[in-house]
């Protein structure tokens, strides 16, 4: 057998020197939720490696646990920097799997990254249309407030320094939400801004948007927020296609849906802290989007 020529040798070792991914599966990048960190996604990583051997899985080690309460735009900036370095080593693209608050961070970094190469964006029980509910998480952050009064804290400059206030969407104080919330109204295009058109173009670079949630979540309120549904002023849930940001296609959701590139998955009997460790959820809602 002939000794490989020099060019062939270089081809064999080049991926090792550059760190470029050469697996059959695209790398998967995971962004955790509020009060979470690396350890909560050990099981999910094991599921991915079991079903798709050789997949490069990266759980971004930023803003874990209490640090997840830092301002949303600050987190978006740092997660974007970390994920950009992974994308540069994956010329065939990556998949994003983002849980809870992490789903909003991922959507924001997709909208603000003009050259991203994310194929499938999997939003796992994330309050994409906002949060409004009395939950244990709310009591941990605001022990002296109920949902009806949280706006008094969140819709102030000081309140906007807490991540949860960036997507606190009080349907009874819509004008204050639009005027004082510096994160979600801007991301959804409910508050017009000069970057809206570019952000929309950036977001539409994704190939698939996968929305996962369920009625027994217990934290995301209403649970339909995980599918871009939300309360009207009477606290009746308005589904995604009747939302103003969808009808006006402010950030590209309607266009993505018209392309046939929005997929939804509803799973009953799953609590919020169980989504990333439930094998049925993984196989039914996630696995097929990680190829």
Short mmCIF file of C-alpha atoms in Angstrom, two decimals:
data_model
loop_
_atom_site.label_atom_id
_atom_site.label_comp_id
_atom_site.label_asym_id
_atom_site.label_seq_id
_atom_site.Cartn_x
_atom_site.Cartn_y
_atom_site.Cartn_z
CA UNK A 1 0.00 0.00 0.00
CA UNK A 2 1.39 3.41 -0.96
CA UNK A 3 2.21 5.96 1.70
CA UNK A 4 -0.34 8.82 1.57
CA UNK A 5 0.91 11.85 -0.28
CA UNK A 6 1.57 15.03 1.67
CA UNK A 7 -1.66 16.76 0.58
CA UNK A 8 -3.73 13.77 1.73
CA UNK A 9 -1.92 13.71 5.07
CA UNK A 10 -2.73 17.35 5.54
CA UNK A 11 -6.37 16.69 4.81
CA UNK A 12 -6.41 13.97 7.46
CA UNK A 13 -4.87 16.06 10.22
CA UNK A 14 -6.26 19.50 9.40
CA UNK A 15 -9.60 19.00 11.20
CA UNK A 16 -7.69 17.96 14.33
CA UNK A 17 -5.53 21.06 14.20
CA UNK A 18 -8.36 23.50 13.59
CA UNK A 19 -10.98 21.97 15.84
CA UNK A 20 -13.55 21.96 13.04
CA UNK A 21 -16.40 19.52 13.64
CA UNK A 22 -16.43 16.61 11.18
CA UNK A 23 -19.19 14.46 12.71
CA UNK A 24 -22.25 13.38 10.77
CA UNK A 25 -24.47 15.30 13.19
CA UNK A 26 -24.41 19.05 13.62
CA UNK A 27 -23.14 20.34 16.97
CA UNK A 28 -25.82 21.03 19.56
CA UNK A 29 -25.53 24.08 21.78
CA UNK A 30 -27.65 24.17 24.95
CA UNK A 31 -28.59 27.31 26.85
CA UNK A 32 -29.99 26.80 30.35
CA UNK A 33 -32.88 28.56 32.04
CA UNK A 34 -33.31 30.72 35.11
CA UNK A 35 -31.68 29.30 38.27
CA UNK A 36 -30.15 26.50 36.15
CA UNK A 37 -26.63 25.57 35.12
CA UNK A 38 -24.53 22.80 33.64
CA UNK A 39 -25.64 19.99 35.94
CA UNK A 40 -29.31 20.26 34.96
CA UNK A 41 -28.43 19.23 31.41
CA UNK A 42 -26.27 16.17 32.04
CA UNK A 43 -29.24 13.91 31.31
CA UNK A 44 -30.15 15.73 28.10
CA UNK A 45 -26.53 15.48 26.94
CA UNK A 46 -26.56 11.75 27.64
CA UNK A 47 -29.77 11.33 25.62
CA UNK A 48 -28.22 13.12 22.64
CA UNK A 49 -25.02 11.07 22.77
CA UNK A 50 -27.00 7.84 23.11
CA UNK A 51 -29.22 8.44 20.09
CA UNK A 52 -26.77 10.45 17.98
CA UNK A 53 -23.28 9.13 18.84
CA UNK A 54 -20.44 11.51 18.14
CA UNK A 55 -22.54 14.66 18.43
CA UNK A 56 -20.64 17.59 19.90
CA UNK A 57 -22.82 18.92 22.73
CA UNK A 58 -21.95 22.20 24.43
CA UNK A 59 -23.84 23.47 27.47
CA UNK A 60 -22.81 27.10 27.79
CA UNK A 61 -21.40 27.75 31.25
CA UNK A 62 -22.55 31.32 31.76
CA UNK A 63 -24.93 33.06 34.18
CA UNK A 64 -25.73 29.92 36.16
CA UNK A 65 -28.02 29.79 39.17
CA UNK A 66 -28.50 33.22 40.82
CA UNK A 67 -26.41 34.89 38.11
CA UNK A 68 -29.26 34.05 35.71
CA UNK A 69 -31.09 37.04 37.20
CA UNK A 70 -28.67 39.45 35.51
CA UNK A 71 -30.19 41.77 32.86
CA UNK A 72 -31.37 40.01 29.71
CA UNK A 73 -29.44 42.08 27.18
CA UNK A 74 -26.20 41.58 29.12
CA UNK A 75 -26.74 37.83 29.03
CA UNK A 76 -27.59 37.92 25.33
CA UNK A 77 -24.31 39.71 24.59
CA UNK A 78 -22.18 37.17 26.45
CA UNK A 79 -24.04 34.08 25.24
CA UNK A 80 -23.75 35.40 21.68
CA UNK A 81 -19.99 35.74 22.06
CA UNK A 82 -19.65 32.19 23.43
CA UNK A 83 -21.89 30.63 20.78
CA UNK A 84 -20.27 32.56 17.91
CA UNK A 85 -16.96 30.83 18.60
CA UNK A 86 -18.71 27.45 18.32
CA UNK A 87 -20.42 28.45 15.08
CA UNK A 88 -17.08 29.45 13.55
CA UNK A 89 -15.84 25.87 14.04
CA UNK A 90 -19.00 24.37 12.51
CA UNK A 91 -19.18 25.41 8.85
CA UNK A 92 -22.23 23.18 8.29
CA UNK A 93 -24.13 24.92 11.07
CA UNK A 94 -25.36 24.12 14.56
CA UNK A 95 -28.60 23.46 16.41
CA UNK A 96 -29.72 25.54 19.38
CA UNK A 97 -31.61 23.88 22.24
CA UNK A 98 -32.70 26.52 24.74
CA UNK A 99 -34.71 26.03 27.91
CA UNK A 100 -37.06 28.41 29.71
CA UNK A 101 -35.49 31.88 30.00
CA UNK A 102 -32.72 30.54 27.76
CA UNK A 103 -35.20 30.35 24.89
CA UNK A 104 -35.62 34.12 24.96
CA UNK A 105 -31.87 34.64 25.21
CA UNK A 106 -31.42 32.43 22.15
CA UNK A 107 -34.10 34.19 20.14
CA UNK A 108 -32.52 37.54 20.96
CA UNK A 109 -29.03 36.42 19.96
CA UNK A 110 -30.41 34.98 16.71
CA UNK A 111 -32.09 38.30 15.95
CA UNK A 112 -28.95 40.29 16.69
CA UNK A 113 -26.40 38.04 14.95
CA UNK A 114 -26.31 38.77 11.20
CA UNK A 115 -24.08 35.87 10.18
CA UNK A 116 -25.32 33.05 12.39
CA UNK A 117 -25.54 29.53 10.98
CA UNK A 118 -28.18 28.05 13.29
CA UNK A 119 -30.27 25.44 11.51
CA UNK A 120 -32.87 24.39 14.07
CA UNK A 121 -33.81 26.51 17.06
CA UNK A 122 -35.55 24.36 19.67
CA UNK A 123 -37.37 26.41 22.29
CA UNK A 124 -38.04 24.13 25.26
CA UNK A 125 -40.79 25.43 27.56
CA UNK A 126 -39.76 29.05 27.10
CA UNK A 127 -42.01 32.09 27.80
CA UNK A 128 -41.66 33.39 24.25
CA UNK A 129 -44.67 35.69 24.56
CA UNK A 130 -43.89 36.68 28.14
CA UNK A 131 -44.67 35.61 31.68
CA UNK A 132 -47.56 36.55 34.00
CA UNK A 133 -48.33 34.22 36.88
CA UNK A 134 -48.01 33.50 40.60
CA UNK A 135 -45.41 30.72 40.66
CA UNK A 136 -42.71 29.50 43.03
CA UNK A 137 -40.13 31.19 40.83
CA UNK A 138 -41.90 34.53 41.26
CA UNK A 139 -41.98 34.09 45.05
CA UNK A 140 -38.24 33.43 45.10
CA UNK A 141 -37.53 36.66 43.21
CA UNK A 142 -40.31 38.82 44.65
CA UNK A 143 -41.38 37.32 48.01
CA UNK A 144 -43.49 40.37 48.88
CA UNK A 145 -45.30 40.71 45.53
CA UNK A 146 -48.14 38.98 43.71
CA UNK A 147 -48.55 38.91 39.95
CA UNK A 148 -50.94 41.87 40.04
CA UNK A 149 -48.38 44.11 41.68
CA UNK A 150 -45.07 42.92 40.18
CA UNK A 151 -45.37 45.53 37.42
CA UNK A 152 -44.71 48.22 40.04
CA UNK A 153 -41.21 46.79 40.42
CA UNK A 154 -40.54 45.42 36.95
CA UNK A 155 -41.58 48.46 34.97
CA UNK A 156 -38.98 50.67 36.59
CA UNK A 157 -35.35 51.19 35.64
CA UNK A 158 -34.18 49.23 38.68
CA UNK A 159 -36.56 46.37 37.92
CA UNK A 160 -35.26 46.03 34.38
CA UNK A 161 -31.93 44.97 35.84
CA UNK A 162 -33.56 41.65 36.76
CA UNK A 163 -33.88 39.14 33.93
CA UNK A 164 -37.44 38.09 34.73
CA UNK A 165 -38.60 41.69 34.46
CA UNK A 166 -37.34 41.75 30.88
CA UNK A 167 -40.17 39.41 29.87
CA UNK A 168 -42.76 40.20 32.54
CA UNK A 169 -45.82 40.93 30.42
CA UNK A 170 -48.69 42.27 32.52
CA UNK A 171 -51.81 42.24 30.29
CA UNK A 172 -53.48 44.81 32.57
CA UNK A 173 -50.72 47.39 32.17
CA UNK A 174 -49.94 47.16 28.49
CA UNK A 175 -48.88 50.78 28.01
CA UNK A 176 -46.37 50.60 30.86
CA UNK A 177 -45.05 47.32 29.51
CA UNK A 178 -44.41 48.88 26.10
CA UNK A 179 -42.89 52.05 27.53
CA UNK A 180 -40.74 50.63 30.32
CA UNK A 181 -39.78 47.06 29.39
CA UNK A 182 -36.53 47.27 27.41
CA UNK A 183 -36.32 43.62 26.34
CA UNK A 184 -39.36 41.67 25.13
CA UNK A 185 -41.33 44.50 23.45
CA UNK A 186 -38.21 45.36 21.47
CA UNK A 187 -37.50 41.73 20.59
CA UNK A 188 -41.09 41.16 19.45
CA UNK A 189 -41.23 44.42 17.53
CA UNK A 190 -44.09 45.72 19.68
CA UNK A 191 -41.91 48.75 20.35
CA UNK A 192 -40.65 50.02 16.96
CA UNK A 193 -36.91 50.60 16.63
CA UNK A 194 -34.38 51.22 13.87
CA UNK A 195 -32.91 47.69 13.99
CA UNK A 196 -36.22 45.91 13.53
CA UNK A 197 -35.83 45.12 9.82
CA UNK A 198 -32.28 43.78 10.23
CA UNK A 199 -33.24 41.74 13.29
CA UNK A 200 -36.09 40.19 11.31
CA UNK A 201 -33.73 39.22 8.49
CA UNK A 202 -31.32 37.69 10.97
CA UNK A 203 -33.99 35.65 12.71
CA UNK A 204 -35.26 34.29 9.41
CA UNK A 205 -31.89 32.64 8.75
CA UNK A 206 -33.04 29.72 10.93
CA UNK A 207 -34.32 26.68 9.07
CA UNK A 208 -36.78 25.45 11.71
CA UNK A 209 -38.33 26.85 14.87
CA UNK A 210 -39.49 24.13 17.27
CA UNK A 211 -41.81 25.20 20.10
CA UNK A 212 -42.26 22.76 22.99
CA UNK A 213 -44.52 23.15 26.03
CA UNK A 214 -47.45 21.71 27.90
CA UNK A 215 -50.44 22.41 30.18
CA UNK A 216 -48.91 20.91 33.34
CA UNK A 217 -45.71 22.98 33.26
CA UNK A 218 -46.61 24.91 36.42
CA UNK A 219 -44.18 27.77 35.82
CA UNK A 220 -44.61 29.22 32.32
CA UNK A 221 -47.84 31.22 32.61
CA UNK A 222 -49.85 30.95 30.55
CA UNK A 223 -48.26 27.73 29.35
CA UNK A 224 -49.25 28.68 25.81
CA UNK A 225 -46.56 31.37 25.96
CA UNK A 226 -44.19 28.54 25.05
CA UNK A 227 -46.05 28.53 21.69
CA UNK A 228 -46.29 32.34 21.43
CA UNK A 229 -49.81 32.48 22.88
CA UNK A 230 -50.63 34.95 25.64
CA UNK A 231 -53.34 36.61 27.71
CA UNK A 232 -55.52 39.45 26.53
CA UNK A 233 -56.68 42.08 29.04
CA UNK A 234 -59.32 39.66 30.34
CA UNK A 235 -56.71 36.93 30.84
CA UNK A 236 -58.14 34.85 28.02
CA UNK A 237 -55.41 33.15 26.03
CA UNK A 238 -54.94 34.42 22.49
CA UNK A 239 -53.12 31.87 20.36
CA UNK A 240 -50.02 32.64 18.29
CA UNK A 241 -51.64 33.38 14.94
CA UNK A 242 -53.93 35.99 16.50
CA UNK A 243 -51.14 37.84 18.27
CA UNK A 244 -50.39 41.32 16.94
CA UNK A 245 -46.69 40.59 16.48
CA UNK A 246 -47.63 37.57 14.35
CA UNK A 247 -50.23 39.36 12.22
CA UNK A 248 -47.82 42.25 11.61
CA UNK A 249 -44.91 39.81 11.09
CA UNK A 250 -42.71 42.19 13.06
CA UNK A 251 -39.86 39.75 13.73
CA UNK A 252 -40.53 37.13 11.04
CA UNK A 253 -42.69 34.59 12.87
CA UNK A 254 -45.52 34.73 10.32
CA UNK A 255 -43.06 34.35 7.44
CA UNK A 256 -41.39 31.40 9.16
CA UNK A 257 -44.80 29.81 9.70
CA UNK A 258 -45.82 30.41 6.08
CA UNK A 259 -42.64 28.61 5.01
CA UNK A 260 -43.81 25.61 6.99
CA UNK A 261 -40.87 25.99 9.34
CA UNK A 262 -42.65 26.34 12.69
CA UNK A 263 -43.24 23.07 14.51
CA UNK A 264 -45.09 22.73 17.82
CA UNK A 265 -45.05 19.90 20.32
CA UNK A 266 -47.39 19.63 23.32
CA UNK A 267 -46.68 17.20 26.13
CA UNK A 268 -49.00 16.76 29.10
CA UNK A 269 -47.89 15.64 32.54
CA UNK A 270 -44.49 17.35 32.42
CA UNK A 271 -43.49 19.80 35.15
CA UNK A 272 -41.21 22.69 34.29
CA UNK A 273 -38.11 21.19 35.91
CA UNK A 274 -38.65 17.88 34.09
CA UNK A 275 -38.51 18.99 30.44
CA UNK A 276 -34.77 18.51 30.03
CA UNK A 277 -34.68 15.06 31.67
CA UNK A 278 -37.86 13.48 30.29
CA UNK A 279 -36.96 10.83 27.70
CA UNK A 280 -40.43 10.86 26.15
CA UNK A 281 -40.11 14.60 25.55
CA UNK A 282 -36.68 14.07 24.03
CA UNK A 283 -37.77 11.33 21.64
CA UNK A 284 -41.16 12.84 20.74
CA UNK A 285 -40.26 16.52 20.45
CA UNK A 286 -36.49 17.00 20.15
CA UNK A 287 -34.54 14.07 18.71
CA UNK A 288 -35.61 14.37 15.08
CA UNK A 289 -34.52 18.03 14.95
CA UNK A 290 -30.92 17.27 15.96
CA UNK A 291 -29.81 15.46 12.80
#
